[in-house]
Coordinates of C-alpha atoms and ligand atoms in Angstrom, one line a residue:
M367 CA 105.6 118.8 65.4
E368 CA 103.0 116.5 64.0
S369 CA 101.1 114.7 66.8
I370 CA 101.6 111.0 67.2
K371 CA 98.6 108.9 66.1
K372 CA 100.1 105.4 66.3
I373 CA 102.6 103.8 68.6
G374 CA 104.1 100.3 69.0
V375 CA 104.8 98.4 72.2
L376 CA 107.1 95.4 72.7
T377 CA 108.6 93.3 75.4
S378 CA 112.2 92.1 75.0
G379 CA 114.9 90.1 76.8
G380 CA 114.0 88.0 79.9
D381 CA 110.3 88.2 80.7
S382 CA 109.3 89.5 84.1
P383 CA 106.0 89.4 86.0
G384 CA 104.1 92.7 85.4
M385 CA 105.0 93.0 81.8
N386 CA 101.3 92.3 80.9
A387 CA 100.1 95.0 83.3
A388 CA 102.4 97.4 81.5
I389 CA 101.1 96.4 78.1
R390 CA 97.6 96.8 79.3
A391 CA 98.3 100.3 80.6
V392 CA 99.9 101.3 77.3
V393 CA 96.9 100.1 75.4
K394 CA 94.4 101.7 77.7
A395 CA 96.4 105.0 77.9
G396 CA 96.4 104.9 74.0
A397 CA 92.7 104.6 74.0
H398 CA 92.4 107.4 76.5
F399 CA 94.6 109.8 74.4
G400 CA 93.2 108.7 71.1
V401 CA 96.3 106.9 69.9
E402 CA 96.2 103.6 68.1
V403 CA 98.5 101.0 69.8
F404 CA 100.2 98.2 67.8
G405 CA 101.6 95.1 69.6
I406 CA 104.9 94.0 68.3
Y407 CA 105.3 90.2 69.0
K408 CA 108.6 88.6 70.1
G409 CA 110.5 91.8 70.9
Y410 CA 113.0 93.2 68.3
Y411 CA 112.7 90.0 66.3
G412 CA 109.0 90.9 65.6
L413 CA 109.9 94.4 64.7
I414 CA 112.4 93.1 62.1
N415 CA 110.0 90.4 60.9
D416 CA 106.8 92.4 60.9
L417 CA 105.0 90.5 63.7
I418 CA 102.9 93.7 64.3
K419 CA 99.2 93.8 65.0
P420 CA 96.8 96.4 66.4
L421 CA 96.0 95.9 70.1
A422 CA 92.5 97.0 71.3
S423 CA 91.3 97.3 74.9
Q424 CA 89.6 93.9 74.6
D425 CA 92.9 92.3 73.8
V426 CA 94.3 93.3 77.2
Y427 CA 91.2 92.3 79.2
N428 CA 91.9 89.8 81.9
I429 CA 95.7 89.9 81.7
I430 CA 96.8 92.1 84.6
H431 CA 97.2 89.2 86.9
R432 CA 99.1 86.9 84.4
G433 CA 102.8 86.4 84.5
G434 CA 104.9 86.3 81.3
T435 CA 104.0 88.5 78.4
I436 CA 101.1 88.2 75.9
L437 CA 103.4 89.8 73.3
K438 CA 106.1 87.1 74.0
S439 CA 109.7 88.0 74.3
A440 CA 112.9 87.1 72.5
R441 CA 116.5 87.8 72.2
C442 CA 117.4 89.0 68.8
K443 CA 121.0 89.1 67.5
E444 CA 120.0 90.7 64.2
F445 CA 118.8 93.8 66.0
E446 CA 122.4 94.3 67.1
T447 CA 123.4 94.9 63.5
K448 CA 122.7 98.1 61.5
E449 CA 121.0 96.1 58.7
G450 CA 118.7 94.5 61.3
R451 CA 117.7 97.8 62.8
K452 CA 117.1 99.2 59.3
K453 CA 114.7 96.4 58.5
A454 CA 113.0 97.2 61.8
Y455 CA 112.7 100.9 60.8
E456 CA 111.1 99.9 57.5
N457 CA 108.4 98.1 59.4
I458 CA 107.9 101.2 61.6
L459 CA 107.3 103.2 58.4
K460 CA 105.1 100.6 56.9
H461 CA 102.7 100.7 59.8
G462 CA 103.0 104.5 60.2
L463 CA 104.2 104.3 63.9
G464 CA 105.1 107.6 65.4
G465 CA 106.6 106.2 68.6
L466 CA 107.7 103.1 70.4
V467 CA 107.4 101.8 74.0
V468 CA 110.0 99.1 74.8
I469 CA 109.8 97.1 78.0
G470 CA 112.9 95.2 79.0
G471 CA 116.2 95.2 80.8
D472 CA 119.6 96.7 80.1
G473 CA 120.1 95.0 76.7
T474 CA 116.7 96.0 75.5
L475 CA 117.2 99.6 76.5
T476 CA 120.7 99.6 74.8
G477 CA 119.0 98.6 71.6
A478 CA 116.3 101.2 72.1
R479 CA 118.8 104.0 72.5
L480 CA 120.7 103.0 69.4
F481 CA 117.6 102.7 67.3
G482 CA 116.1 106.0 68.5
K483 CA 119.4 107.8 67.7
E484 CA 120.0 106.1 64.4
F485 CA 116.6 106.9 62.9
D486 CA 115.8 110.0 65.0
F487 CA 112.7 108.1 66.2
P488 CA 110.9 108.6 69.6
V489 CA 111.4 105.7 71.9
I490 CA 110.5 105.4 75.5
G491 CA 111.9 102.6 77.7
L492 CA 110.2 100.9 80.6
P493 CA 112.2 98.9 83.2
G494 CA 111.0 95.4 82.8
T495 CA 113.4 92.9 84.5
I496 CA 113.4 90.9 87.7
D497 CA 117.0 91.9 88.4
N498 CA 116.3 95.5 89.6
D499 CA 119.6 96.5 88.2
L500 CA 118.5 99.6 86.2
Y501 CA 119.7 103.1 87.0
G502 CA 116.8 105.5 87.2
T503 CA 114.1 103.6 89.1
D504 CA 113.9 102.3 92.7
Y505 CA 112.1 99.2 91.5
T506 CA 112.0 97.5 88.1
I507 CA 108.8 95.7 87.0
G508 CA 109.0 92.1 88.1
Y509 CA 111.5 92.5 90.9
D510 CA 109.1 92.5 93.8
T511 CA 107.3 89.4 92.5
A512 CA 110.6 87.6 92.0
V513 CA 111.7 88.4 95.5
N514 CA 108.4 87.1 96.9
T515 CA 108.7 83.9 94.8
V516 CA 112.2 83.3 96.3
V517 CA 110.9 84.1 99.8
S518 CA 108.1 81.5 99.6
A519 CA 110.5 78.9 98.2
V520 CA 113.2 79.5 100.9
D521 CA 110.5 79.4 103.7
K522 CA 109.7 75.9 102.5
I523 CA 113.4 74.9 102.2
R524 CA 113.9 76.2 105.8
D525 CA 111.3 73.8 107.1
T526 CA 113.2 70.8 105.8
A527 CA 116.6 72.2 106.5
H528 CA 115.6 72.6 110.2
S529 CA 114.0 69.2 110.4
H530 CA 117.2 67.5 109.2
D531 CA 119.9 69.9 110.5
R532 CA 121.0 70.6 107.0
I533 CA 122.7 73.6 105.5
F534 CA 121.1 74.7 102.3
I535 CA 122.8 76.8 99.7
V536 CA 120.1 78.4 97.6
E537 CA 121.1 80.0 94.3
V538 CA 118.9 82.8 93.0
M539 CA 119.0 84.8 89.8
G540 CA 121.3 87.8 89.4
R541 CA 124.3 87.3 87.0
D542 CA 125.6 90.8 87.6
A543 CA 123.5 92.1 90.5
G544 CA 122.6 90.9 94.0
F545 CA 119.3 92.7 94.5
I546 CA 117.2 89.6 94.5
A547 CA 119.6 87.8 96.8
L548 CA 119.9 90.6 99.3
R549 CA 116.2 91.4 99.7
S550 CA 115.1 87.7 99.8
G551 CA 118.0 86.9 102.1
I552 CA 116.9 89.5 104.6
A553 CA 113.3 88.4 104.4
T554 CA 114.1 84.8 105.0
A555 CA 116.7 85.5 107.8
A556 CA 119.4 83.8 105.7
E557 CA 122.6 83.2 107.7
K558 CA 124.7 84.5 104.8
I559 CA 124.0 86.3 101.6
L560 CA 126.6 86.2 98.7
I561 CA 126.3 88.8 96.0
P562 CA 128.5 90.0 93.1
E563 CA 128.7 93.5 94.5
A564 CA 130.5 92.5 97.7
K565 CA 133.5 90.2 98.1
T566 CA 133.1 87.4 100.6
F567 CA 136.2 85.7 101.8
I568 CA 135.9 82.0 102.1
E569 CA 137.4 81.9 105.6
D570 CA 134.8 84.4 106.8
L571 CA 132.0 82.3 105.3
L572 CA 133.3 79.1 106.8
D573 CA 133.8 80.7 110.2
S574 CA 130.3 82.1 110.3
I575 CA 128.9 78.6 109.4
E576 CA 130.9 77.1 112.2
K577 CA 129.7 79.7 114.6
G578 CA 126.1 79.0 113.6
R579 CA 126.7 75.3 114.3
T580 CA 128.2 75.9 117.7
Q581 CA 125.2 78.1 118.6
E582 CA 123.2 74.9 118.3
E583 CA 121.6 76.0 115.1
G584 CA 122.0 72.8 113.2
S585 CA 120.6 74.1 110.0
G586 CA 121.3 77.2 107.9
I587 CA 120.4 79.0 104.8
I588 CA 122.9 80.6 102.5
I589 CA 121.6 82.6 99.6
V590 CA 123.9 83.0 96.6
A591 CA 123.3 85.2 93.6
E592 CA 124.3 83.2 90.5
G593 CA 126.9 85.8 89.5
D594 CA 128.7 85.7 92.9
D595 CA 132.5 85.4 92.8
F596 CA 132.4 81.9 94.2
G597 CA 130.7 80.7 91.0
G598 CA 127.3 79.7 92.2
A599 CA 125.8 77.4 94.8
N600 CA 127.6 74.2 93.8
E601 CA 131.0 75.8 94.3
V602 CA 130.0 77.2 97.7
A603 CA 128.7 73.8 98.7
K604 CA 132.0 72.2 97.6
K605 CA 134.0 74.5 99.7
I606 CA 131.9 74.0 102.8
T607 CA 132.0 70.2 102.5
E608 CA 135.8 70.3 102.1
R609 CA 136.1 72.0 105.4
F610 CA 133.3 70.3 107.3
P611 CA 132.9 66.9 105.8
D612 CA 130.4 65.8 108.4
Y613 CA 127.9 68.6 107.7
D614 CA 124.9 67.8 105.6
V615 CA 125.1 70.4 102.9
R616 CA 122.4 70.6 100.1
V617 CA 122.1 72.8 97.1
S618 CA 118.9 74.2 95.7
I619 CA 119.0 76.2 92.4
L620 CA 115.7 78.0 92.1
G621 CA 116.0 78.8 88.4
H622 CA 113.2 79.9 86.2
I623 CA 110.4 79.8 88.7
Q624 CA 111.7 83.2 89.7
R625 CA 110.6 84.7 86.4
G626 CA 107.0 83.3 86.4
G627 CA 103.9 83.5 88.3
A628 CA 101.2 86.1 89.0
P629 CA 102.7 89.6 89.5
S630 CA 102.5 91.0 93.0
A631 CA 100.1 93.9 93.7
Y632 CA 103.2 96.2 93.9
D633 CA 104.4 95.1 90.4
R634 CA 100.9 95.5 88.9
V635 CA 100.5 99.0 90.3
L636 CA 104.1 100.0 89.3
A637 CA 103.6 98.6 85.7
S638 CA 100.2 100.3 85.4
G639 CA 101.6 103.7 86.4
L640 CA 104.7 103.5 84.3
G641 CA 102.8 102.1 81.3
F642 CA 100.4 105.0 81.3
Q643 CA 103.3 107.6 81.8
S644 CA 105.2 106.1 78.8
V645 CA 102.4 107.0 76.4
K646 CA 101.9 110.4 78.0
A647 CA 105.6 111.0 77.7
L648 CA 105.6 110.2 74.0
L649 CA 102.7 112.6 73.4
D650 CA 104.4 115.3 75.5
G651 CA 107.3 115.0 73.0
R652 CA 109.7 113.1 75.2
R653 CA 112.1 110.6 73.6
G654 CA 115.1 108.6 74.4
V655 CA 114.2 108.3 78.1
M656 CA 113.3 105.5 80.5
V657 CA 110.3 106.1 82.7
G658 CA 110.9 105.0 86.3
S659 CA 109.7 105.6 89.8
M660 CA 112.0 107.2 92.3
N661 CA 111.0 108.2 95.8
R662 CA 107.4 107.4 94.7
Q663 CA 107.6 110.1 92.0
I664 CA 107.7 109.6 88.3
A665 CA 111.3 109.9 87.0
F666 CA 112.6 110.3 83.5
T667 CA 116.2 109.2 82.9
S668 CA 117.9 109.4 79.5
L669 CA 118.5 106.0 78.1
E670 CA 122.2 107.0 77.8
K671 CA 122.4 107.4 81.6
T672 CA 120.4 104.4 82.4
I673 CA 122.8 102.3 80.4
K674 CA 125.9 104.0 81.5
Y675 CA 125.4 103.9 85.2
N676 CA 125.1 100.9 87.4
R677 CA 122.5 100.9 90.2
P678 CA 124.4 100.4 93.4
I679 CA 123.3 97.9 96.0
N680 CA 122.1 99.4 99.3
A681 CA 125.4 99.0 101.2
E682 CA 123.8 99.9 104.6
L683 CA 121.2 97.2 104.1
H684 CA 123.9 94.7 103.2
S685 CA 125.8 95.5 106.4
I686 CA 122.6 95.1 108.4
A687 CA 122.0 91.8 106.7
E688 CA 125.4 90.6 107.7
I689 CA 124.8 91.5 111.4
L690 CA 121.3 90.1 111.5
G691 CA 122.4 86.9 109.8
L692 CA 124.9 86.0 112.4
Ligands
ATP476 P1 117.3 90.8 81.1 O1 117.8 91.9 82.1 O2 116.0 90.2 81.7 O3 118.3 89.8 80.7 P2 117.7 92.4 78.8 O4 116.8 93.4 78.1 O5 118.9 92.9 79.4 O6 116.8 91.6 79.8 P3 119.2 91.1 76.7 O7 119.1 89.7 76.1 O8 120.5 91.6 77.2 O9 118.0 91.2 77.7 O10 118.7 92.1 75.5 C1 117.5 91.9 74.8 C2 117.7 92.3 73.3 O11 118.0 93.6 73.2 C3 118.8 91.5 72.6 O12 118.4 90.2 72.2 C4 119.0 92.4 71.4 O13 118.0 92.2 70.4 C5 118.8 93.8 72.0 N1 120.1 94.4 72.4 C6 120.9 94.1 73.4 N2 122.1 94.7 73.3 C7 122.0 95.4 72.2 C8 123.0 96.3 71.5 N3 124.2 96.6 72.0 N4 122.6 96.8 70.4 C9 121.4 96.6 69.8 N5 120.5 95.8 70.4 C10 120.8 95.2 71.6

C-alpha cells in the first residue's frame, strides 16, 4: 500500500469546545509524521465546494484554548446525496488527499462512513459533540466543557432561586440524550433531573416538588434535557403551575452558551490525544473507525458500530441522582 502523504481534516455538525485542540493535534501529528495536512473549511460543504487549504503548525498556534472551530462548521444537505459526495471525492482527488479526519457527531460520522465505503477511501472519525451520545468513547470532545458551563450557570440560578423561594426549571441541550442533564444535575444538586432515556411520571414529579416544599426548601432546581418526554422546560413549568398556582415557577433555557467558551483542561487533553491518534491510525492503515477513549485507553470502533449502537446512560448514576435529589 502506498504511504499517505496528504490528509484533510474537517469539523462538521454542531461545534463543540475542544475541536480546535483536535485540529491542532492533527496538524502537529502530521508534521511529526511527515504528512501534509489540509484544512477543509465549513465541514462537508467545504469538501464539496473546494474550501481546502494547507494548514501549517503556525496556523494552529494559540488556538488550543479557544472554543468553536477555526475551520468553521456547517450542516450540508448536499453531502447526503450521492452526487454531492461525488463532487467531494473529486476535490479529494484534485488535492491528492490520501485520508480524511472528520470531527463531529452522529450525523457527521454517518456521512463519513458512507463516503469511505462509496469511494473506498480511508476516513477516521473523531467524536466531537457536546452531547456525549456516541458509542465507542467514554467522553466526547466538548461534553466536559458543556457540563461545566451548565454547572456554573445553574449555581448562579440557585442563588436567586434561593433568595426568592422560586422553583427554576432549567433546560439544557440534549435532543436525544440526557448526558448533559444528568451530570450537571448531580453536580448542582438538582431536586429533579428529566432526561429522554427515563420516563418521569408527572405525578411523581409533582409529589417530589411538594415534598421539597414541605421540607421547608422554598426553592428548587429541576434540570430538563430539551428532548425529554414532557417537551421542554416551558411544558414542565406549565404542569407545575397548574397544580401549584401559588408557587413561583421560572424557566431558564440555557441554549447556545453550552456550545461555546474555552474548553476545559479535560477536553483539551482528550482532543489532543485523539487528534494525534487519528493521524497515526491513518498511517497504520486503519480506516472506517472512530477513535475514542474507553477506560483511559485508546479505543477504535468501526463507524458502523458507532452509528448503529446508542450509548446508554449510566442507570445506576441516574438512580443515585434520584435519591440524592429528594
Ligand atoms: P451534533 O451531534 O452536534 O448535532 P452531528 O454531526 O450529529 O453533530 P448533523 O447535523 O446531524 O450533526 O450532521 C452533520 C452533517 O453530516 C450533515 O449536515 C450532513 O452533511 C452529514 N450527514 C448527516 N447525516 C448524513 C447521512 N445520512 N448521509 C450523509 N451525510 C450525512
